[in-house]
mmCIF file of C-alpha atoms in Angstrom:
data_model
loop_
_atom_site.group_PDB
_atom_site.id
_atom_site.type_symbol
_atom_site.label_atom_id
_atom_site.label_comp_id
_atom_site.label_asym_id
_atom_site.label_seq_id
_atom_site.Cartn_x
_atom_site.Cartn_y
_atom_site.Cartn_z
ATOM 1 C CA UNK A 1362 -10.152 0.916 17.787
ATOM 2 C CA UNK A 1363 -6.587 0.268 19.210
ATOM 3 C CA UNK A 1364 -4.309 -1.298 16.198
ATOM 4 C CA UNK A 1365 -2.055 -3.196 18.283
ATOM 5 C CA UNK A 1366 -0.780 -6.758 16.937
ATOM 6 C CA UNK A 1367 1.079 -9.115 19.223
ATOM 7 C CA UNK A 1368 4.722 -8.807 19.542
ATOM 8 C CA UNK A 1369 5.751 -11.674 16.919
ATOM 9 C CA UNK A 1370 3.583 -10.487 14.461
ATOM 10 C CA UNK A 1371 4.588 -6.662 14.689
ATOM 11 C CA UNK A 1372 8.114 -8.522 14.135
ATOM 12 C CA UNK A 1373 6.998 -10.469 11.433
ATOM 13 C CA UNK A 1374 5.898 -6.782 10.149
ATOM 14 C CA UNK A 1375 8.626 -4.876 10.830
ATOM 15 C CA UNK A 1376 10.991 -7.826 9.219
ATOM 16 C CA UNK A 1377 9.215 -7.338 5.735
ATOM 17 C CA UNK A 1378 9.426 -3.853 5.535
ATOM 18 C CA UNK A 1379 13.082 -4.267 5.933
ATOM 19 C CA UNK A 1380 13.288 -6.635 3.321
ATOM 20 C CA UNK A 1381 11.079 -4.852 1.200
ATOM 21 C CA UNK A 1382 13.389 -0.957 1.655
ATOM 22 C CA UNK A 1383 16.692 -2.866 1.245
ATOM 23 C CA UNK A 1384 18.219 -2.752 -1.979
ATOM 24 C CA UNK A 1385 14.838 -0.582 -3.356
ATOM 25 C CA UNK A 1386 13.245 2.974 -4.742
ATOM 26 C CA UNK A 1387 11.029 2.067 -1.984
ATOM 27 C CA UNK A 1388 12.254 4.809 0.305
ATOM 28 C CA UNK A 1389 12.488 7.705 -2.340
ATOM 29 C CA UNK A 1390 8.597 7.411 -2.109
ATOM 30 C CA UNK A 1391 9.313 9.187 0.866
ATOM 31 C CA UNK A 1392 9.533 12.137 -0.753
ATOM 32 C CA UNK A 1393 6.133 12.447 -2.354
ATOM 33 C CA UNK A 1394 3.078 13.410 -0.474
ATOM 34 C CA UNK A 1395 0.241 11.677 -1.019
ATOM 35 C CA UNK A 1396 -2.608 12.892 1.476
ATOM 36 C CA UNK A 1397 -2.844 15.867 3.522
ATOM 37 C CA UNK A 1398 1.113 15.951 5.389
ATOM 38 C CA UNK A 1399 1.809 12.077 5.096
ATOM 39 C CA UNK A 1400 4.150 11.300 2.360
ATOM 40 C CA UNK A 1401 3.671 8.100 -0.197
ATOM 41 C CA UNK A 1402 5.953 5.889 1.558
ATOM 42 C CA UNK A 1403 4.434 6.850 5.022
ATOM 43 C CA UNK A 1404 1.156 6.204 3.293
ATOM 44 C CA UNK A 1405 1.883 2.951 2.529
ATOM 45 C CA UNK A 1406 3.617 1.205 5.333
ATOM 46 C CA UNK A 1407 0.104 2.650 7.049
ATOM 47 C CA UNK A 1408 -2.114 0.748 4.562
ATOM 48 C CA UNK A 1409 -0.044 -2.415 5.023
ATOM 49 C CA UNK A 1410 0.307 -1.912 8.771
ATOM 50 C CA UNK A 1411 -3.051 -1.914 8.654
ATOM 51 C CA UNK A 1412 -4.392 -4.568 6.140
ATOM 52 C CA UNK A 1413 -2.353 -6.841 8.084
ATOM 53 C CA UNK A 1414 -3.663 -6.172 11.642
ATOM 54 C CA UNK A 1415 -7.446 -6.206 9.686
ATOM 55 C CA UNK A 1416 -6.450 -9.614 8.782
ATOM 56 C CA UNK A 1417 -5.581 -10.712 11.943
ATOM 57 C CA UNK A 1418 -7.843 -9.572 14.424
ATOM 58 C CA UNK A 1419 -11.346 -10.402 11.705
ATOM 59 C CA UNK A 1420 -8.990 -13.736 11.946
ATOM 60 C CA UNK A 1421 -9.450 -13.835 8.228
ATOM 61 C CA UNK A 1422 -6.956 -16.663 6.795
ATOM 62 C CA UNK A 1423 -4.423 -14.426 4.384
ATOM 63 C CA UNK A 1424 -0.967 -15.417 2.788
ATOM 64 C CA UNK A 1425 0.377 -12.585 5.369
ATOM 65 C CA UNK A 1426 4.060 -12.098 3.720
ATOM 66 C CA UNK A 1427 2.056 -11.303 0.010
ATOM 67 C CA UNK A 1428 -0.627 -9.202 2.014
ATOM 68 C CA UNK A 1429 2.491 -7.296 3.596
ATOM 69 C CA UNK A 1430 4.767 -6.825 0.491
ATOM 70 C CA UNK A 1431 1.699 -6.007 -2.379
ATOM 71 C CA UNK A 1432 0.133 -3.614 0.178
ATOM 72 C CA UNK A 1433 3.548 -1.493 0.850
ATOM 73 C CA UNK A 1434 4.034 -1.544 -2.809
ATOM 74 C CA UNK A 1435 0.353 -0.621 -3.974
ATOM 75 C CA UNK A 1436 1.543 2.945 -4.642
ATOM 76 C CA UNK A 1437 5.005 2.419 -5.688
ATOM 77 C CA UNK A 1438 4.728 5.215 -8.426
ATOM 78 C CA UNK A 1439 7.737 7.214 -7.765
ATOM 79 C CA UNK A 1440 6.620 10.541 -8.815
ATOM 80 C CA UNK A 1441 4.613 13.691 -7.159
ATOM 81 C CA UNK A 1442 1.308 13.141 -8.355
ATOM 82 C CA UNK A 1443 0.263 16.614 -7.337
ATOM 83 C CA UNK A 1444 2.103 17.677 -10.213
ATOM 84 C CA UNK A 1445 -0.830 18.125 -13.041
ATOM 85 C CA UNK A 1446 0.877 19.829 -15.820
ATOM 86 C CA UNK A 1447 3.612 16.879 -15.851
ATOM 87 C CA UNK A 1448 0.757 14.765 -17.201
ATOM 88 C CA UNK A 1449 0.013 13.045 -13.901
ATOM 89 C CA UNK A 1450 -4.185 14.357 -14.318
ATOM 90 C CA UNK A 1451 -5.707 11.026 -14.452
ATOM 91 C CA UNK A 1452 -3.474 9.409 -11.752
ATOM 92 C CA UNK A 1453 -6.073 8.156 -9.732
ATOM 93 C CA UNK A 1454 -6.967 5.255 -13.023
ATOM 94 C CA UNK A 1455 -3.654 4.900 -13.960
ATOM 95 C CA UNK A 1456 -1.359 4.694 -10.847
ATOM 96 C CA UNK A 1457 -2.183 0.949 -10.280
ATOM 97 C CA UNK A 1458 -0.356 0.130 -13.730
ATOM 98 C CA UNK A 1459 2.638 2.460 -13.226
ATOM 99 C CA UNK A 1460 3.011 0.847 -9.531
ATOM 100 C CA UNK A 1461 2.869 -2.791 -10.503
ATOM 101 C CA UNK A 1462 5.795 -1.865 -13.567
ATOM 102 C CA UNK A 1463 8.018 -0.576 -11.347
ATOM 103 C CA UNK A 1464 7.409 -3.287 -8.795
ATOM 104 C CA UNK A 1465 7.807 -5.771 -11.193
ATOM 105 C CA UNK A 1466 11.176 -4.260 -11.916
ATOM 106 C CA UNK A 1467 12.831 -4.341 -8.272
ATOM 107 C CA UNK A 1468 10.839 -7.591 -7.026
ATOM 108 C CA UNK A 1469 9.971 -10.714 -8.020
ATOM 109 C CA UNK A 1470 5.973 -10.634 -7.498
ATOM 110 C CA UNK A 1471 3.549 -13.369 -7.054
ATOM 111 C CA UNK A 1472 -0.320 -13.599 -8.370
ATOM 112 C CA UNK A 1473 -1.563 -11.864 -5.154
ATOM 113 C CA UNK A 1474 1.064 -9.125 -4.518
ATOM 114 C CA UNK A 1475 0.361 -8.198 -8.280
ATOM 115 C CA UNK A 1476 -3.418 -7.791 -7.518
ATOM 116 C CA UNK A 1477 -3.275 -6.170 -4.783
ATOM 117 C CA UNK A 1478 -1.501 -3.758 -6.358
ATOM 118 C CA UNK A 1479 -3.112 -3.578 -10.012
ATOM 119 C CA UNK A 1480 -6.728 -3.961 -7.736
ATOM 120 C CA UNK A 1481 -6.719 -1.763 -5.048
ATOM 121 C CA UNK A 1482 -8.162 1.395 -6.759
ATOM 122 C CA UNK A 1483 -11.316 -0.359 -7.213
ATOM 123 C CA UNK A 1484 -13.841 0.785 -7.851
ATOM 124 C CA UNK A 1485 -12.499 4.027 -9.563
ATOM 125 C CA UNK A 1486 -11.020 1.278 -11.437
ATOM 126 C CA UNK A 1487 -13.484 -0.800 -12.676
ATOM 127 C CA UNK A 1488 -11.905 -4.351 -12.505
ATOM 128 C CA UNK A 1489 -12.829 -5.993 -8.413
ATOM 129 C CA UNK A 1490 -10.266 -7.722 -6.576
ATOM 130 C CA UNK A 1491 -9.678 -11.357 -6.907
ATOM 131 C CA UNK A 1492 -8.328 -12.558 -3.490
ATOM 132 C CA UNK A 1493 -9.098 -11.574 0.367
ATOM 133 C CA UNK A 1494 -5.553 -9.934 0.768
ATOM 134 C CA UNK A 1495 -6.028 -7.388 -2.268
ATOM 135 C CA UNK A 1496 -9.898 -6.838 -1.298
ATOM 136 C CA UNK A 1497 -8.409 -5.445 2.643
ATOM 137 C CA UNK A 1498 -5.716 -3.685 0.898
ATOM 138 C CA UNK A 1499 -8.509 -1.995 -1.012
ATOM 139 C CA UNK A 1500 -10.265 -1.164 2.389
ATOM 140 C CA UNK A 1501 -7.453 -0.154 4.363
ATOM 141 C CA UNK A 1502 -6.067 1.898 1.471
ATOM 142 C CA UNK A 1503 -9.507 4.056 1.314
ATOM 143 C CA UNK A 1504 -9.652 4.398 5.407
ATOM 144 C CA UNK A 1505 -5.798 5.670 5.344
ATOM 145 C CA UNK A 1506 -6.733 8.206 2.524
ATOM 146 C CA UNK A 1507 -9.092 9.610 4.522
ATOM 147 C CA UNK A 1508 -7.663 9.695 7.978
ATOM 148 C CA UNK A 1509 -5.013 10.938 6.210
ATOM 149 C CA UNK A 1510 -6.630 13.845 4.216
ATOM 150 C CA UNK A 1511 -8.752 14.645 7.821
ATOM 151 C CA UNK A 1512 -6.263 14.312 10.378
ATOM 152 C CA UNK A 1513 -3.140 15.003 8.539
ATOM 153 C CA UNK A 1514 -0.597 14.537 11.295
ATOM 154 C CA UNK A 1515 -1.917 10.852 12.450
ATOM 155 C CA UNK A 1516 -0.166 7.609 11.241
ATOM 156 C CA UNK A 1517 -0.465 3.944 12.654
#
């Protein structure tokens, strides 16, 4: 499956991201990995890349600019989760909460950006997602993972 929006909305994409690096921690997530050889902040621009083109070619009606923003922040942790002995063992539960803190400290977040990223672990954390743009950040987030961990070297 070719994941190839039309021009304005790869702008509309690419416009976002901007917005949401400038001024940020954003790109010091760069320097984490987070599955196989792609780092946290590649990770994540791939999750939202893809959420949003899920959204638009299922043509499933989505506040696009929240989808965008909550999905490149959904694992805006800031810290090498590999890392065991620094306490970081049960990362996979509590990573939601530590991403939506330091969110809420950089950006001024609405009810869906904070759901998709206090939701997206689901169901290893046991609360479902509310809205449709949290629910394909969940989806997308599990399909990166594992292209990811597979096929190490492949982004969007």
């Amino acid at each position: 499956m070719t994941k190839k929006l039309p021009a304005e909305k790869e702008a509309f994409f690419k416009q976002e991201l901007e917005k949401v690096c400038k001024n940020s921690r954003m790109l010091e997530s760069g320097r984490y990995m987070q599955h196989g050889c792609t780092s946290v902040f590649r990770h994540s621009v791939s999750v939202a890349h893809y959420s949003f083109y899920l959204a638009w070619k299922m043509h499933i009606p989505v506040n696009e600019k929240a989808l965008i923003r909550g999905a490149l922040l959904h694992d805006y942790f800031l810290y090498d989760w590999h890392e065991k002995r620094k306490g970081h063992h049960f990362h996979g539960f509590t990573h939601p909460g530590t991403a939506l803190k330091n969110a809420e400290k950089e950006y001024e977040l609405g009810d869906i950006e904070r759901n998709i990223i206090s939701r997206h672990m689901f169901p290893l954390t046991v609360v479902p997602p509310m809205c449709r743009e949290a629910w394909l950040v969940c989806l997308a987030d599990k399909y990166c993972a594992v292209k990811e961990t597979f096929s190490p070297a492949v982004g969007y």
